[in-house]
Amino acid sequence: FVLSLDDEEFQAILKDAGNKLVVVDFTATWCGPCQRIAPAFAADSSNANVIFLKVDVDDAQDVSSHCGIRSMPTFQFYKNNQKVHEFSGADAAKLKAKVKKP
């Protein structure tokens, strides 16, 4: 599912996650690579120890702007309300590796 949220709601989710890893997929409906990696993101989301969010850059422009998103897909990884990693591109192997060990 894709969340349509404002920056305040996004920050609240990061804060409430505590020491759980939060993986954020910044995506767009018109982005071909985003659609190609969506099944891998969905498969990884079965990990109960990780919170997965999809943010549509068109619907949540304030969140995308605050997070400095310049290309899609971009994946950001947060822990304890701090960004711990980021990468851009539809690289399913890199996504899986970072979910296992951020």
PDB file of N, CA and C in Angstrom:
ATOM      1  N   PHE A   1       0.835  -1.183   0.000  1.00  0.00           N
ATOM      2  CA  PHE A   1       0.000   0.000   0.000  1.00  0.00           C
ATOM      3  C   PHE A   1       0.878   1.244   0.000  1.00  0.00           C
ATOM      4  N   VAL A   2       0.354   2.309  -0.561  1.00  0.00           N
ATOM      5  CA  VAL A   2       1.084   3.572  -0.649  1.00  0.00           C
ATOM      6  C   VAL A   2       0.419   4.567   0.290  1.00  0.00           C
ATOM      7  N   LEU A   3       1.221   5.175   1.140  1.00  0.00           N
ATOM      8  CA  LEU A   3       0.683   6.132   2.097  1.00  0.00           C
ATOM      9  C   LEU A   3       0.671   7.533   1.523  1.00  0.00           C
ATOM     10  N   SER A   4      -0.394   8.233   1.793  1.00  0.00           N
ATOM     11  CA  SER A   4      -0.464   9.648   1.470  1.00  0.00           C
ATOM     12  C   SER A   4      -0.475  10.363   2.812  1.00  0.00           C
ATOM     13  N   LEU A   5       0.661  10.904   3.197  1.00  0.00           N
ATOM     14  CA  LEU A   5       0.765  11.525   4.502  1.00  0.00           C
ATOM     15  C   LEU A   5       1.565  12.810   4.418  1.00  0.00           C
ATOM     16  N   ASP A   6       1.375  13.628   5.433  1.00  0.00           N
ATOM     17  CA  ASP A   6       2.143  14.865   5.450  1.00  0.00           C
ATOM     18  C   ASP A   6       3.425  14.644   6.249  1.00  0.00           C
ATOM     19  N   ASP A   7       4.277  15.649   6.254  1.00  0.00           N
ATOM     20  CA  ASP A   7       5.581  15.502   6.888  1.00  0.00           C
ATOM     21  C   ASP A   7       5.452  15.237   8.387  1.00  0.00           C
ATOM     22  N   GLU A   8       4.475  15.852   9.026  1.00  0.00           N
ATOM     23  CA  GLU A   8       4.272  15.655  10.468  1.00  0.00           C
ATOM     24  C   GLU A   8       3.926  14.197  10.770  1.00  0.00           C
ATOM     25  N   GLU A   9       3.049  13.609   9.959  1.00  0.00           N
ATOM     26  CA  GLU A   9       2.673  12.203  10.140  1.00  0.00           C
ATOM     27  C   GLU A   9       3.869  11.285   9.878  1.00  0.00           C
ATOM     28  N   PHE A  10       4.650  11.615   8.853  1.00  0.00           N
ATOM     29  CA  PHE A  10       5.839  10.826   8.522  1.00  0.00           C
ATOM     30  C   PHE A  10       6.820  10.841   9.695  1.00  0.00           C
ATOM     31  N   GLN A  11       7.076  12.020  10.251  1.00  0.00           N
ATOM     32  CA  GLN A  11       8.001  12.139  11.384  1.00  0.00           C
ATOM     33  C   GLN A  11       7.479  11.369  12.598  1.00  0.00           C
ATOM     34  N   ALA A  12       6.161  11.369  12.805  1.00  0.00           N
ATOM     35  CA  ALA A  12       5.566  10.636  13.924  1.00  0.00           C
ATOM     36  C   ALA A  12       5.780   9.129  13.766  1.00  0.00           C
ATOM     37  N   ILE A  13       5.651   8.626  12.553  1.00  0.00           N
ATOM     38  CA  ILE A  13       5.884   7.197  12.300  1.00  0.00           C
ATOM     39  C   ILE A  13       7.330   6.842  12.617  1.00  0.00           C
ATOM     40  N   LEU A  14       8.272   7.673  12.163  1.00  0.00           N
ATOM     41  CA  LEU A  14       9.687   7.408  12.438  1.00  0.00           C
ATOM     42  C   LEU A  14       9.956   7.414  13.937  1.00  0.00           C
ATOM     43  N   LYS A  15       9.383   8.375  14.638  1.00  0.00           N
ATOM     44  CA  LYS A  15       9.593   8.478  16.087  1.00  0.00           C
ATOM     45  C   LYS A  15       8.998   7.276  16.812  1.00  0.00           C
ATOM     46  N   ASP A  16       7.772   6.898  16.444  1.00  0.00           N
ATOM     47  CA  ASP A  16       7.083   5.792  17.106  1.00  0.00           C
ATOM     48  C   ASP A  16       7.742   4.441  16.833  1.00  0.00           C
ATOM     49  N   ALA A  17       8.509   4.334  15.766  1.00  0.00           N
ATOM     50  CA  ALA A  17       9.158   3.069  15.412  1.00  0.00           C
ATOM     51  C   ALA A  17      10.254   2.693  16.401  1.00  0.00           C
ATOM     52  N   GLY A  18      10.786   3.677  17.119  1.00  0.00           N
ATOM     53  CA  GLY A  18      11.836   3.387  18.096  1.00  0.00           C
ATOM     54  C   GLY A  18      13.062   2.788  17.430  1.00  0.00           C
ATOM     55  N   ASN A  19      13.521   1.640  17.962  1.00  0.00           N
ATOM     56  CA  ASN A  19      14.735   1.038  17.402  1.00  0.00           C
ATOM     57  C   ASN A  19      14.445   0.039  16.285  1.00  0.00           C
ATOM     58  N   LYS A  20      13.180  -0.033  15.828  1.00  0.00           N
ATOM     59  CA  LYS A  20      12.861  -0.862  14.656  1.00  0.00           C
ATOM     60  C   LYS A  20      13.373  -0.166  13.400  1.00  0.00           C
ATOM     61  N   LEU A  21      13.821  -0.948  12.452  1.00  0.00           N
ATOM     62  CA  LEU A  21      14.221  -0.407  11.160  1.00  0.00           C
ATOM     63  C   LEU A  21      12.972   0.009  10.389  1.00  0.00           C
ATOM     64  N   VAL A  22      13.017   1.207   9.803  1.00  0.00           N
ATOM     65  CA  VAL A  22      11.935   1.688   8.940  1.00  0.00           C
ATOM     66  C   VAL A  22      12.507   1.831   7.533  1.00  0.00           C
ATOM     67  N   VAL A  23      11.912   1.143   6.571  1.00  0.00           N
ATOM     68  CA  VAL A  23      12.344   1.210   5.176  1.00  0.00           C
ATOM     69  C   VAL A  23      11.283   1.984   4.403  1.00  0.00           C
ATOM     70  N   VAL A  24      11.704   3.079   3.777  1.00  0.00           N
ATOM     71  CA  VAL A  24      10.769   3.934   3.053  1.00  0.00           C
ATOM     72  C   VAL A  24      11.092   3.876   1.564  1.00  0.00           C
ATOM     73  N   ASP A  25      10.101   3.495   0.780  1.00  0.00           N
ATOM     74  CA  ASP A  25      10.214   3.444  -0.677  1.00  0.00           C
ATOM     75  C   ASP A  25       9.523   4.687  -1.231  1.00  0.00           C
ATOM     76  N   PHE A  26      10.309   5.629  -1.747  1.00  0.00           N
ATOM     77  CA  PHE A  26       9.749   6.812  -2.401  1.00  0.00           C
ATOM     78  C   PHE A  26       9.507   6.440  -3.853  1.00  0.00           C
ATOM     79  N   THR A  27       8.250   6.473  -4.256  1.00  0.00           N
ATOM     80  CA  THR A  27       7.830   5.911  -5.530  1.00  0.00           C
ATOM     81  C   THR A  27       6.892   6.862  -6.264  1.00  0.00           C
ATOM     82  N   ALA A  28       6.540   6.493  -7.482  1.00  0.00           N
ATOM     83  CA  ALA A  28       5.548   7.241  -8.260  1.00  0.00           C
ATOM     84  C   ALA A  28       4.841   6.254  -9.181  1.00  0.00           C
ATOM     85  N   THR A  29       3.568   6.497  -9.429  1.00  0.00           N
ATOM     86  CA  THR A  29       2.788   5.583 -10.266  1.00  0.00           C
ATOM     87  C   THR A  29       3.308   5.542 -11.696  1.00  0.00           C
ATOM     88  N   TRP A  30       3.903   6.645 -12.167  1.00  0.00           N
ATOM     89  CA  TRP A  30       4.380   6.732 -13.548  1.00  0.00           C
ATOM     90  C   TRP A  30       5.825   6.243 -13.713  1.00  0.00           C
ATOM     91  N   CYS A  31       6.445   5.794 -12.631  1.00  0.00           N
ATOM     92  CA  CYS A  31       7.862   5.402 -12.640  1.00  0.00           C
ATOM     93  C   CYS A  31       8.001   3.910 -12.948  1.00  0.00           C
ATOM     94  N   GLY A  32       8.525   3.580 -14.135  1.00  0.00           N
ATOM     95  CA  GLY A  32       8.698   2.187 -14.543  1.00  0.00           C
ATOM     96  C   GLY A  32       9.563   1.372 -13.595  1.00  0.00           C
ATOM     97  N   PRO A  33      10.777   1.854 -13.246  1.00  0.00           N
ATOM     98  CA  PRO A  33      11.616   1.101 -12.310  1.00  0.00           C
ATOM     99  C   PRO A  33      10.936   0.888 -10.950  1.00  0.00           C
ATOM    100  N   CYS A  34      10.130   1.857 -10.524  1.00  0.00           N
ATOM    101  CA  CYS A  34       9.397   1.715  -9.253  1.00  0.00           C
ATOM    102  C   CYS A  34       8.445   0.527  -9.324  1.00  0.00           C
ATOM    103  N   GLN A  35       7.766   0.393 -10.452  1.00  0.00           N
ATOM    104  CA  GLN A  35       6.813  -0.702 -10.615  1.00  0.00           C
ATOM    105  C   GLN A  35       7.539  -2.045 -10.691  1.00  0.00           C
ATOM    106  N   ARG A  36       8.745  -2.048 -11.284  1.00  0.00           N
ATOM    107  CA  ARG A  36       9.506  -3.298 -11.401  1.00  0.00           C
ATOM    108  C   ARG A  36       9.999  -3.798 -10.045  1.00  0.00           C
ATOM    109  N   ILE A  37      10.357  -2.895  -9.134  1.00  0.00           N
ATOM    110  CA  ILE A  37      10.886  -3.339  -7.838  1.00  0.00           C
ATOM    111  C   ILE A  37       9.784  -3.535  -6.801  1.00  0.00           C
ATOM    112  N   ALA A  38       8.573  -3.118  -7.108  1.00  0.00           N
ATOM    113  CA  ALA A  38       7.466  -3.229  -6.145  1.00  0.00           C
ATOM    114  C   ALA A  38       7.272  -4.654  -5.609  1.00  0.00           C
ATOM    115  N   PRO A  39       7.329  -5.706  -6.452  1.00  0.00           N
ATOM    116  CA  PRO A  39       7.161  -7.059  -5.907  1.00  0.00           C
ATOM    117  C   PRO A  39       8.258  -7.441  -4.907  1.00  0.00           C
ATOM    118  N   ALA A  40       9.489  -7.012  -5.145  1.00  0.00           N
ATOM    119  CA  ALA A  40      10.582  -7.308  -4.209  1.00  0.00           C
ATOM    120  C   ALA A  40      10.354  -6.589  -2.885  1.00  0.00           C
ATOM    121  N   PHE A  41       9.904  -5.337  -2.961  1.00  0.00           N
ATOM    122  CA  PHE A  41       9.611  -4.572  -1.748  1.00  0.00           C
ATOM    123  C   PHE A  41       8.486  -5.254  -0.970  1.00  0.00           C
ATOM    124  N   ALA A  42       7.457  -5.692  -1.681  1.00  0.00           N
ATOM    125  CA  ALA A  42       6.329  -6.376  -1.035  1.00  0.00           C
ATOM    126  C   ALA A  42       6.782  -7.680  -0.386  1.00  0.00           C
ATOM    127  N   ALA A  43       7.652  -8.436  -1.052  1.00  0.00           N
ATOM    128  CA  ALA A  43       8.143  -9.698  -0.502  1.00  0.00           C
ATOM    129  C   ALA A  43       8.963  -9.454   0.763  1.00  0.00           C
ATOM    130  N   ASP A  44       9.807  -8.429   0.744  1.00  0.00           N
ATOM    131  CA  ASP A  44      10.626  -8.113   1.915  1.00  0.00           C
ATOM    132  C   ASP A  44       9.768  -7.640   3.081  1.00  0.00           C
ATOM    133  N   SER A  45       8.601  -7.081   2.794  1.00  0.00           N
ATOM    134  CA  SER A  45       7.767  -6.495   3.841  1.00  0.00           C
ATOM    135  C   SER A  45       7.151  -7.525   4.784  1.00  0.00           C
ATOM    136  N   SER A  46       7.390  -8.803   4.528  1.00  0.00           N
ATOM    137  CA  SER A  46       6.888  -9.836   5.438  1.00  0.00           C
ATOM    138  C   SER A  46       7.722  -9.918   6.718  1.00  0.00           C
ATOM    139  N   ASN A  47       8.850  -9.219   6.771  1.00  0.00           N
ATOM    140  CA  ASN A  47       9.714  -9.195   7.952  1.00  0.00           C
ATOM    141  C   ASN A  47       9.018  -8.399   9.061  1.00  0.00           C
ATOM    142  N   ALA A  48       8.618  -9.079  10.137  1.00  0.00           N
ATOM    143  CA  ALA A  48       7.848  -8.437  11.210  1.00  0.00           C
ATOM    144  C   ALA A  48       8.671  -7.457  12.041  1.00  0.00           C
ATOM    145  N   ASN A  49       9.989  -7.542  11.958  1.00  0.00           N
ATOM    146  CA  ASN A  49      10.844  -6.660  12.755  1.00  0.00           C
ATOM    147  C   ASN A  49      11.172  -5.356  12.043  1.00  0.00           C
ATOM    148  N   VAL A  50      10.596  -5.165  10.868  1.00  0.00           N
ATOM    149  CA  VAL A  50      10.885  -3.988  10.052  1.00  0.00           C
ATOM    150  C   VAL A  50       9.561  -3.336   9.657  1.00  0.00           C
ATOM    151  N   ILE A  51       9.539  -2.008   9.659  1.00  0.00           N
ATOM    152  CA  ILE A  51       8.365  -1.261   9.213  1.00  0.00           C
ATOM    153  C   ILE A  51       8.626  -0.800   7.783  1.00  0.00           C
ATOM    154  N   PHE A  52       7.714  -1.111   6.878  1.00  0.00           N
ATOM    155  CA  PHE A  52       7.857  -0.748   5.469  1.00  0.00           C
ATOM    156  C   PHE A  52       6.820   0.304   5.103  1.00  0.00           C
ATOM    157  N   LEU A  53       7.272   1.379   4.471  1.00  0.00           N
ATOM    158  CA  LEU A  53       6.383   2.446   4.010  1.00  0.00           C
ATOM    159  C   LEU A  53       6.644   2.716   2.541  1.00  0.00           C
ATOM    160  N   LYS A  54       5.581   2.943   1.791  1.00  0.00           N
ATOM    161  CA  LYS A  54       5.700   3.420   0.411  1.00  0.00           C
ATOM    162  C   LYS A  54       5.121   4.820   0.398  1.00  0.00           C
ATOM    163  N   VAL A  55       5.877   5.760  -0.116  1.00  0.00           N
ATOM    164  CA  VAL A  55       5.430   7.149  -0.170  1.00  0.00           C
ATOM    165  C   VAL A  55       5.409   7.590  -1.626  1.00  0.00           C
ATOM    166  N   ASP A  56       4.231   7.978  -2.111  1.00  0.00           N
ATOM    167  CA  ASP A  56       4.096   8.489  -3.474  1.00  0.00           C
ATOM    168  C   ASP A  56       4.585   9.932  -3.491  1.00  0.00           C
ATOM    169  N   VAL A  57       5.609  10.198  -4.292  1.00  0.00           N
ATOM    170  CA  VAL A  57       6.223  11.534  -4.300  1.00  0.00           C
ATOM    171  C   VAL A  57       5.272  12.608  -4.812  1.00  0.00           C
ATOM    172  N   ASP A  58       4.288  12.228  -5.610  1.00  0.00           N
ATOM    173  CA  ASP A  58       3.327  13.209  -6.118  1.00  0.00           C
ATOM    174  C   ASP A  58       2.272  13.552  -5.071  1.00  0.00           C
ATOM    175  N   ASP A  59       1.869  12.556  -4.279  1.00  0.00           N
ATOM    176  CA  ASP A  59       0.851  12.775  -3.254  1.00  0.00           C
ATOM    177  C   ASP A  59       1.426  13.355  -1.968  1.00  0.00           C
ATOM    178  N   ALA A  60       2.692  13.121  -1.709  1.00  0.00           N
ATOM    179  CA  ALA A  60       3.325  13.565  -0.459  1.00  0.00           C
ATOM    180  C   ALA A  60       4.554  14.415  -0.780  1.00  0.00           C
ATOM    181  N   GLN A  61       4.332  15.508  -1.472  1.00  0.00           N
ATOM    182  CA  GLN A  61       5.447  16.341  -1.925  1.00  0.00           C
ATOM    183  C   GLN A  61       6.232  16.948  -0.769  1.00  0.00           C
ATOM    184  N   ASP A  62       5.560  17.278   0.348  1.00  0.00           N
ATOM    185  CA  ASP A  62       6.289  17.858   1.472  1.00  0.00           C
ATOM    186  C   ASP A  62       7.236  16.842   2.103  1.00  0.00           C
ATOM    187  N   VAL A  63       6.807  15.582   2.196  1.00  0.00           N
ATOM    188  CA  VAL A  63       7.669  14.530   2.735  1.00  0.00           C
ATOM    189  C   VAL A  63       8.851  14.313   1.797  1.00  0.00           C
ATOM    190  N   SER A  64       8.574  14.202   0.501  1.00  0.00           N
ATOM    191  CA  SER A  64       9.628  13.975  -0.491  1.00  0.00           C
ATOM    192  C   SER A  64      10.641  15.104  -0.483  1.00  0.00           C
ATOM    193  N   SER A  65      10.159  16.327  -0.390  1.00  0.00           N
ATOM    194  CA  SER A  65      11.039  17.490  -0.367  1.00  0.00           C
ATOM    195  C   SER A  65      11.888  17.499   0.899  1.00  0.00           C
ATOM    196  N   HIS A  66      11.268  17.247   2.043  1.00  0.00           N
ATOM    197  CA  HIS A  66      11.991  17.238   3.321  1.00  0.00           C
ATOM    198  C   HIS A  66      13.074  16.161   3.333  1.00  0.00           C
ATOM    199  N   CYS A  67      12.800  15.042   2.679  1.00  0.00           N
ATOM    200  CA  CYS A  67      13.751  13.925   2.653  1.00  0.00           C
ATOM    201  C   CYS A  67      14.779  14.054   1.530  1.00  0.00           C
ATOM    202  N   GLY A  68      14.666  15.094   0.712  1.00  0.00           N
ATOM    203  CA  GLY A  68      15.652  15.342  -0.340  1.00  0.00           C
ATOM    204  C   GLY A  68      15.579  14.377  -1.504  1.00  0.00           C
ATOM    205  N   ILE A  69      14.396  13.908  -1.835  1.00  0.00           N
ATOM    206  CA  ILE A  69      14.241  12.927  -2.914  1.00  0.00           C
ATOM    207  C   ILE A  69      14.383  13.616  -4.268  1.00  0.00           C
ATOM    208  N   ARG A  70      15.305  13.093  -5.094  1.00  0.00           N
ATOM    209  CA  ARG A  70      15.544  13.665  -6.415  1.00  0.00           C
ATOM    210  C   ARG A  70      15.302  12.669  -7.550  1.00  0.00           C
ATOM    211  N   SER A  71      15.217  11.383  -7.213  1.00  0.00           N
ATOM    212  CA  SER A  71      14.959  10.374  -8.246  1.00  0.00           C
ATOM    213  C   SER A  71      14.174   9.227  -7.612  1.00  0.00           C
ATOM    214  N   MET A  72      13.498   8.485  -8.458  1.00  0.00           N
ATOM    215  CA  MET A  72      12.716   7.349  -7.999  1.00  0.00           C
ATOM    216  C   MET A  72      13.145   6.088  -8.734  1.00  0.00           C
ATOM    217  N   PRO A  73      13.081   4.941  -8.089  1.00  0.00           N
ATOM    218  CA  PRO A  73      12.785   4.828  -6.668  1.00  0.00           C
ATOM    219  C   PRO A  73      13.999   5.203  -5.814  1.00  0.00           C
ATOM    220  N   THR A  74      13.741   5.772  -4.663  1.00  0.00           N
ATOM    221  CA  THR A  74      14.767   5.997  -3.646  1.00  0.00           C
ATOM    222  C   THR A  74      14.305   5.291  -2.386  1.00  0.00           C
ATOM    223  N   PHE A  75      15.213   4.569  -1.777  1.00  0.00           N
ATOM    224  CA  PHE A  75      14.926   3.863  -0.531  1.00  0.00           C
ATOM    225  C   PHE A  75      15.728   4.515   0.580  1.00  0.00           C
ATOM    226  N   GLN A  76      15.043   4.883   1.648  1.00  0.00           N
ATOM    227  CA  GLN A  76      15.712   5.423   2.821  1.00  0.00           C
ATOM    228  C   GLN A  76      15.442   4.485   3.991  1.00  0.00           C
ATOM    229  N   PHE A  77      16.454   4.344   4.833  1.00  0.00           N
ATOM    230  CA  PHE A  77      16.401   3.431   5.974  1.00  0.00           C
ATOM    231  C   PHE A  77      16.619   4.251   7.241  1.00  0.00           C
ATOM    232  N   TYR A  78      15.710   4.108   8.184  1.00  0.00           N
ATOM    233  CA  TYR A  78      15.763   4.872   9.433  1.00  0.00           C
ATOM    234  C   TYR A  78      15.788   3.925  10.624  1.00  0.00           C
ATOM    235  N   LYS A  79      16.519   4.333  11.648  1.00  0.00           N
ATOM    236  CA  LYS A  79      16.521   3.613  12.920  1.00  0.00           C
ATOM    237  C   LYS A  79      16.695   4.649  14.017  1.00  0.00           C
ATOM    238  N   ASN A  80      15.909   4.531  15.077  1.00  0.00           N
ATOM    239  CA  ASN A  80      15.940   5.509  16.170  1.00  0.00           C
ATOM    240  C   ASN A  80      15.764   6.931  15.653  1.00  0.00           C
ATOM    241  N   ASN A  81      14.852   7.082  14.693  1.00  0.00           N
ATOM    242  CA  ASN A  81      14.487   8.386  14.123  1.00  0.00           C
ATOM    243  C   ASN A  81      15.635   9.055  13.358  1.00  0.00           C
ATOM    244  N   GLN A  82      16.650   8.286  12.975  1.00  0.00           N
ATOM    245  CA  GLN A  82      17.781   8.818  12.217  1.00  0.00           C
ATOM    246  C   GLN A  82      17.946   8.027  10.923  1.00  0.00           C
ATOM    247  N   LYS A  83      18.248   8.728   9.830  1.00  0.00           N
ATOM    248  CA  LYS A  83      18.509   8.029   8.568  1.00  0.00           C
ATOM    249  C   LYS A  83      19.853   7.327   8.679  1.00  0.00           C
ATOM    250  N   VAL A  84      19.858   6.020   8.405  1.00  0.00           N
ATOM    251  CA  VAL A  84      21.083   5.232   8.508  1.00  0.00           C
ATOM    252  C   VAL A  84      21.608   4.790   7.147  1.00  0.00           C
ATOM    253  N   HIS A  85      20.763   4.868   6.110  1.00  0.00           N
ATOM    254  CA  HIS A  85      21.219   4.481   4.770  1.00  0.00           C
ATOM    255  C   HIS A  85      20.218   4.993   3.741  1.00  0.00           C
ATOM    256  N   GLU A  86      20.705   5.134   2.514  1.00  0.00           N
ATOM    257  CA  GLU A  86      19.853   5.550   1.400  1.00  0.00           C
ATOM    258  C   GLU A  86      20.480   5.056   0.109  1.00  0.00           C
ATOM    259  N   PHE A  87      19.641   4.620  -0.818  1.00  0.00           N
ATOM    260  CA  PHE A  87      20.119   4.361  -2.174  1.00  0.00           C
ATOM    261  C   PHE A  87      18.983   4.578  -3.155  1.00  0.00           C
ATOM    262  N   SER A  88      19.344   4.887  -4.382  1.00  0.00           N
ATOM    263  CA  SER A  88      18.372   5.087  -5.456  1.00  0.00           C
ATOM    264  C   SER A  88      18.552   4.000  -6.494  1.00  0.00           C
ATOM    265  N   GLY A  89      17.455   3.650  -7.147  1.00  0.00           N
ATOM    266  CA  GLY A  89      17.501   2.651  -8.205  1.00  0.00           C
ATOM    267  C   GLY A  89      16.761   1.391  -7.813  1.00  0.00           C
ATOM    268  N   ALA A  90      16.338   0.656  -8.822  1.00  0.00           N
ATOM    269  CA  ALA A  90      15.543  -0.557  -8.625  1.00  0.00           C
ATOM    270  C   ALA A  90      16.447  -1.774  -8.478  1.00  0.00           C
ATOM    271  N   ASP A  91      17.229  -1.816  -7.400  1.00  0.00           N
ATOM    272  CA  ASP A  91      18.177  -2.897  -7.148  1.00  0.00           C
ATOM    273  C   ASP A  91      17.620  -3.802  -6.048  1.00  0.00           C
ATOM    274  N   ALA A  92      16.932  -4.868  -6.449  1.00  0.00           N
ATOM    275  CA  ALA A  92      16.262  -5.753  -5.491  1.00  0.00           C
ATOM    276  C   ALA A  92      17.256  -6.445  -4.563  1.00  0.00           C
ATOM    277  N   ALA A  93      18.428  -6.822  -5.076  1.00  0.00           N
ATOM    278  CA  ALA A  93      19.428  -7.492  -4.238  1.00  0.00           C
ATOM    279  C   ALA A  93      19.950  -6.549  -3.153  1.00  0.00           C
ATOM    280  N   LYS A  94      20.198  -5.304  -3.521  1.00  0.00           N
ATOM    281  CA  LYS A  94      20.672  -4.321  -2.544  1.00  0.00           C
ATOM    282  C   LYS A  94      19.595  -4.055  -1.493  1.00  0.00           C
ATOM    283  N   LEU A  95      18.350  -3.970  -1.927  1.00  0.00           N
ATOM    284  CA  LEU A  95      17.241  -3.751  -0.998  1.00  0.00           C
ATOM    285  C   LEU A  95      17.173  -4.884   0.019  1.00  0.00           C
ATOM    286  N   LYS A  96      17.211  -6.116  -0.467  1.00  0.00           N
ATOM    287  CA  LYS A  96      17.135  -7.282   0.414  1.00  0.00           C
ATOM    288  C   LYS A  96      18.308  -7.298   1.395  1.00  0.00           C
ATOM    289  N   ALA A  97      19.505  -6.997   0.918  1.00  0.00           N
ATOM    290  CA  ALA A  97      20.687  -6.992   1.787  1.00  0.00           C
ATOM    291  C   ALA A  97      20.577  -5.920   2.868  1.00  0.00           C
ATOM    292  N   LYS A  98      20.088  -4.749   2.509  1.00  0.00           N
ATOM    293  CA  LYS A  98      19.981  -3.652   3.480  1.00  0.00           C
ATOM    294  C   LYS A  98      18.871  -3.902   4.492  1.00  0.00           C
ATOM    295  N   VAL A  99      17.822  -4.610   4.092  1.00  0.00           N
ATOM    296  CA  VAL A  99      16.761  -4.949   5.038  1.00  0.00           C
ATOM    297  C   VAL A  99      17.293  -5.953   6.056  1.00  0.00           C
ATOM    298  N   LYS A 100      18.120  -6.888   5.589  1.00  0.00           N
ATOM    299  CA  LYS A 100      18.689  -7.888   6.495  1.00  0.00           C
ATOM    300  C   LYS A 100      19.718  -7.270   7.430  1.00  0.00           C
ATOM    301  N   LYS A 101      20.544  -6.347   6.898  1.00  0.00           N
ATOM    302  CA  LYS A 101      21.593  -5.731   7.714  1.00  0.00           C
ATOM    303  C   LYS A 101      21.792  -4.293   7.259  1.00  0.00           C
ATOM    304  N   PRO A 102      21.071  -3.362   7.878  1.00  0.00           N
ATOM    305  CA  PRO A 102      21.139  -1.954   7.442  1.00  0.00           C
ATOM    306  C   PRO A 102      22.482  -1.302   7.715  1.00  0.00           C
TER     307      PRO A 102
END
